[in-house]
């Protein structure tokens, strides 16, 4: 059976999960940095997390404006880490 995310290191998977948990980090930022679209992030979260933790995360981020850049009402002045690509 092939691994769904073979090109991601353990550290990359951990960072993606961390970014997905953060309320103010949009899925677009994860895609820019790691090349994973929202559906792939959801798939990764489902695979890497306990079922109850995944359900809690999905309930929290579903429909959340801050997780989708086009729905955000704030853009100017947002924090960007110097470690993020594109900085």
Tab-separated table of C-alpha atoms in Angstrom:
chain	number	residue	atom	x	y	z
A	1	UNK	CA	0.000	0.000	0.000
A	2	UNK	CA	1.482	3.350	-0.986
A	3	UNK	CA	1.746	6.194	1.472
A	4	UNK	CA	-0.571	9.117	0.544
A	5	UNK	CA	1.994	11.804	1.425
A	6	UNK	CA	5.381	10.203	0.664
A	7	UNK	CA	7.188	13.481	-0.070
A	8	UNK	CA	6.399	15.025	3.335
A	9	UNK	CA	8.837	14.580	6.181
A	10	UNK	CA	7.621	13.967	9.696
A	11	UNK	CA	8.532	17.568	10.565
A	12	UNK	CA	6.514	18.865	7.573
A	13	UNK	CA	3.468	16.813	8.587
A	14	UNK	CA	3.743	18.148	12.141
A	15	UNK	CA	3.988	21.745	10.880
A	16	UNK	CA	0.989	21.315	8.569
A	17	UNK	CA	-1.069	19.956	11.469
A	18	UNK	CA	0.070	22.859	13.649
A	19	UNK	CA	-0.866	25.392	10.961
A	20	UNK	CA	-4.247	23.712	10.386
A	21	UNK	CA	-5.017	23.933	14.127
A	22	UNK	CA	-4.222	27.658	14.192
A	23	UNK	CA	-7.406	29.652	13.712
A	24	UNK	CA	-5.786	32.533	11.824
A	25	UNK	CA	-3.703	30.476	9.376
A	26	UNK	CA	-5.671	30.121	6.136
A	27	UNK	CA	-5.558	26.963	4.036
A	28	UNK	CA	-4.022	29.148	1.302
A	29	UNK	CA	-0.897	29.617	3.457
A	30	UNK	CA	-0.540	25.854	3.856
A	31	UNK	CA	-0.950	25.418	0.110
A	32	UNK	CA	1.664	28.104	-0.604
A	33	UNK	CA	4.191	26.614	1.799
A	34	UNK	CA	3.611	22.872	1.281
A	35	UNK	CA	1.588	22.567	-1.936
A	36	UNK	CA	-1.386	20.865	-0.244
A	37	UNK	CA	-4.884	22.035	-1.085
A	38	UNK	CA	-7.586	22.149	1.597
A	39	UNK	CA	-8.901	18.652	0.772
A	40	UNK	CA	-5.407	17.173	1.095
A	41	UNK	CA	-4.936	18.910	4.463
A	42	UNK	CA	-8.235	17.435	5.655
A	43	UNK	CA	-7.123	13.998	4.461
A	44	UNK	CA	-3.804	14.377	6.288
A	45	UNK	CA	-5.520	15.540	9.481
A	46	UNK	CA	-7.929	12.590	9.334
A	47	UNK	CA	-5.056	10.146	8.917
A	48	UNK	CA	-2.753	11.630	11.578
A	49	UNK	CA	-5.233	12.478	14.342
A	50	UNK	CA	-7.437	10.500	16.676
A	51	UNK	CA	-10.997	10.337	15.370
A	52	UNK	CA	-12.388	12.473	18.211
A	53	UNK	CA	-9.702	15.144	17.727
A	54	UNK	CA	-10.355	15.214	13.982
A	55	UNK	CA	-14.110	15.647	14.516
A	56	UNK	CA	-13.488	18.479	17.006
A	57	UNK	CA	-11.121	20.210	14.550
A	58	UNK	CA	-13.522	19.839	11.608
A	59	UNK	CA	-16.407	21.224	13.645
A	60	UNK	CA	-14.282	24.216	14.640
A	61	UNK	CA	-12.902	25.104	11.192
A	62	UNK	CA	-15.980	24.399	9.081
A	63	UNK	CA	-17.242	27.739	7.860
A	64	UNK	CA	-14.579	29.677	9.781
A	65	UNK	CA	-13.846	32.898	7.889
A	66	UNK	CA	-10.240	33.085	9.020
A	67	UNK	CA	-9.381	29.718	7.446
A	68	UNK	CA	-10.390	30.912	3.971
A	69	UNK	CA	-8.535	33.959	2.675
A	70	UNK	CA	-11.310	35.061	0.303
A	71	UNK	CA	-13.773	35.213	3.232
A	72	UNK	CA	-11.501	37.190	5.548
A	73	UNK	CA	-12.442	40.744	6.388
A	74	UNK	CA	-8.891	41.601	7.492
A	75	UNK	CA	-5.782	41.407	5.361
A	76	UNK	CA	-3.722	44.484	6.064
A	77	UNK	CA	-1.468	44.167	9.048
A	78	UNK	CA	-1.759	40.431	9.405
A	79	UNK	CA	1.201	38.692	11.029
A	80	UNK	CA	3.586	36.756	8.795
A	81	UNK	CA	6.445	34.785	10.311
A	82	UNK	CA	9.902	35.322	8.834
A	83	UNK	CA	10.089	31.496	8.553
A	84	UNK	CA	7.126	31.395	6.152
A	85	UNK	CA	7.783	31.115	2.434
A	86	UNK	CA	7.125	34.307	0.547
A	87	UNK	CA	8.342	36.547	3.397
